[in-house]
Amino acid sequence: ISIISAVAVTACVFISYDIFKVYARKMISKKLIQKAWALHFPYFSYEKYSIMAGNFYKEALKEEIPKANLEQYVLEKIIHSK
């Protein structure tokens, strides 16, 4: 019984660590994305325009817009959609 309980406790520890790791990465990624958003699109709120910008980014990839013009393309689309 002690071996089984040791295995179960160890499994619980590693599972909880993996769950924490995923949660921490999501939170840190969101903060980094919001910082980058404030740098590149300072006049548009992240909460309101992030989904639209994601859709415009997908459109830009389909239209094969060069990476050098990508930020300008998304910015123009956001402005025209207002």
PDB file of C-alpha atoms in Angstrom:
ATOM      1  CA  ILE A   1       0.000   0.000   0.000  1.00  0.00           C
ATOM      2  CA  SER A   2       2.831   2.422   0.752  1.00  0.00           C
ATOM      3  CA  ILE A   3       4.304   1.944  -2.730  1.00  0.00           C
ATOM      4  CA  ILE A   4       0.946   2.595  -4.381  1.00  0.00           C
ATOM      5  CA  SER A   5       0.349   5.698  -2.266  1.00  0.00           C
ATOM      6  CA  ALA A   6       3.867   6.971  -3.020  1.00  0.00           C
ATOM      7  CA  VAL A   7       3.241   6.516  -6.755  1.00  0.00           C
ATOM      8  CA  ALA A   8      -0.139   8.264  -6.474  1.00  0.00           C
ATOM      9  CA  VAL A   9       1.287  11.205  -4.522  1.00  0.00           C
ATOM     10  CA  THR A  10       4.189  11.554  -6.954  1.00  0.00           C
ATOM     11  CA  ALA A  11       1.784  11.469  -9.901  1.00  0.00           C
ATOM     12  CA  CYS A  12      -0.374  14.150  -8.279  1.00  0.00           C
ATOM     13  CA  VAL A  13       2.660  16.353  -7.681  1.00  0.00           C
ATOM     14  CA  PHE A  14       3.813  16.114 -11.297  1.00  0.00           C
ATOM     15  CA  ILE A  15       0.306  16.586 -12.690  1.00  0.00           C
ATOM     16  CA  SER A  16      -0.247  19.686 -10.565  1.00  0.00           C
ATOM     17  CA  TYR A  17       3.165  21.021 -11.636  1.00  0.00           C
ATOM     18  CA  ASP A  18       2.245  20.556 -15.312  1.00  0.00           C
ATOM     19  CA  ILE A  19      -1.084  22.324 -14.795  1.00  0.00           C
ATOM     20  CA  PHE A  20       0.678  25.207 -13.039  1.00  0.00           C
ATOM     21  CA  LYS A  21       3.266  25.415 -15.818  1.00  0.00           C
ATOM     22  CA  VAL A  22       0.568  25.699 -18.503  1.00  0.00           C
ATOM     23  CA  TYR A  23      -1.297  28.336 -16.479  1.00  0.00           C
ATOM     24  CA  ALA A  24       1.868  30.360 -15.837  1.00  0.00           C
ATOM     25  CA  ARG A  25       2.822  30.305 -19.519  1.00  0.00           C
ATOM     26  CA  LYS A  26      -0.634  31.520 -20.538  1.00  0.00           C
ATOM     27  CA  MET A  27      -0.539  34.379 -18.049  1.00  0.00           C
ATOM     28  CA  ILE A  28       3.003  35.448 -18.962  1.00  0.00           C
ATOM     29  CA  SER A  29       2.242  35.185 -22.682  1.00  0.00           C
ATOM     30  CA  LYS A  30      -0.835  37.362 -22.273  1.00  0.00           C
ATOM     31  CA  LYS A  31       1.164  40.022 -20.414  1.00  0.00           C
ATOM     32  CA  LEU A  32       3.878  40.007 -23.090  1.00  0.00           C
ATOM     33  CA  ILE A  33       1.301  40.275 -25.864  1.00  0.00           C
ATOM     34  CA  GLN A  34      -0.369  43.203 -24.105  1.00  0.00           C
ATOM     35  CA  LYS A  35       3.003  44.976 -23.744  1.00  0.00           C
ATOM     36  CA  ALA A  36       3.751  44.434 -27.435  1.00  0.00           C
ATOM     37  CA  TRP A  37       0.249  45.644 -28.305  1.00  0.00           C
ATOM     38  CA  ALA A  38       0.835  48.864 -26.350  1.00  0.00           C
ATOM     39  CA  LEU A  39       4.059  49.381 -28.282  1.00  0.00           C
ATOM     40  CA  HIS A  40       2.709  48.723 -31.785  1.00  0.00           C
ATOM     41  CA  PHE A  41      -0.913  49.900 -31.479  1.00  0.00           C
ATOM     42  CA  PRO A  42      -0.911  52.472 -28.661  1.00  0.00           C
ATOM     43  CA  TYR A  43      -4.146  54.214 -29.688  1.00  0.00           C
ATOM     44  CA  PHE A  44      -6.291  51.069 -29.725  1.00  0.00           C
ATOM     45  CA  SER A  45      -7.290  49.128 -26.637  1.00  0.00           C
ATOM     46  CA  TYR A  46      -6.175  45.511 -26.535  1.00  0.00           C
ATOM     47  CA  GLU A  47      -9.478  44.257 -25.188  1.00  0.00           C
ATOM     48  CA  LYS A  48     -11.530  45.827 -27.972  1.00  0.00           C
ATOM     49  CA  TYR A  49      -9.336  45.322 -31.039  1.00  0.00           C
ATOM     50  CA  SER A  50      -7.244  42.203 -30.426  1.00  0.00           C
ATOM     51  CA  ILE A  51      -9.714  39.791 -32.046  1.00  0.00           C
ATOM     52  CA  MET A  52     -10.113  42.073 -35.058  1.00  0.00           C
ATOM     53  CA  ALA A  53      -6.350  42.388 -35.404  1.00  0.00           C
ATOM     54  CA  GLY A  54      -6.026  38.607 -35.286  1.00  0.00           C
ATOM     55  CA  ASN A  55      -8.533  38.261 -38.104  1.00  0.00           C
ATOM     56  CA  PHE A  56      -6.759  40.936 -40.155  1.00  0.00           C
ATOM     57  CA  TYR A  57      -3.449  39.161 -39.541  1.00  0.00           C
ATOM     58  CA  LYS A  58      -4.923  35.923 -40.918  1.00  0.00           C
ATOM     59  CA  GLU A  59      -6.173  37.826 -43.970  1.00  0.00           C
ATOM     60  CA  ALA A  60      -2.718  39.319 -44.473  1.00  0.00           C
ATOM     61  CA  LEU A  61      -1.148  35.869 -44.414  1.00  0.00           C
ATOM     62  CA  LYS A  62      -3.656  34.641 -47.008  1.00  0.00           C
ATOM     63  CA  GLU A  63      -2.943  37.672 -49.196  1.00  0.00           C
ATOM     64  CA  GLU A  64       0.815  37.111 -48.704  1.00  0.00           C
ATOM     65  CA  ILE A  65       1.517  40.597 -47.386  1.00  0.00           C
ATOM     66  CA  PRO A  66       5.272  41.010 -46.704  1.00  0.00           C
ATOM     67  CA  LYS A  67       6.275  41.075 -43.041  1.00  0.00           C
ATOM     68  CA  ALA A  68       7.698  44.572 -43.460  1.00  0.00           C
ATOM     69  CA  ASN A  69       4.216  45.879 -44.335  1.00  0.00           C
ATOM     70  CA  LEU A  70       2.257  43.679 -41.950  1.00  0.00           C
ATOM     71  CA  GLU A  71       1.908  46.156 -39.070  1.00  0.00           C
ATOM     72  CA  GLN A  72       0.851  48.920 -41.467  1.00  0.00           C
ATOM     73  CA  TYR A  73      -1.691  46.604 -43.127  1.00  0.00           C
ATOM     74  CA  VAL A  74      -3.289  45.628 -39.813  1.00  0.00           C
ATOM     75  CA  LEU A  75      -3.283  49.237 -38.600  1.00  0.00           C
ATOM     76  CA  GLU A  76      -5.027  50.460 -41.767  1.00  0.00           C
ATOM     77  CA  LYS A  77      -7.641  47.719 -41.535  1.00  0.00           C
ATOM     78  CA  ILE A  78      -8.364  48.591 -37.890  1.00  0.00           C
ATOM     79  CA  ILE A  79      -8.714  52.280 -38.759  1.00  0.00           C
ATOM     80  CA  HIS A  80     -11.061  51.592 -41.680  1.00  0.00           C
ATOM     81  CA  SER A  81     -13.195  49.221 -39.623  1.00  0.00           C
ATOM     82  CA  LYS A  82     -13.840  51.857 -36.943  1.00  0.00           C
TER      83      LYS A  82
END
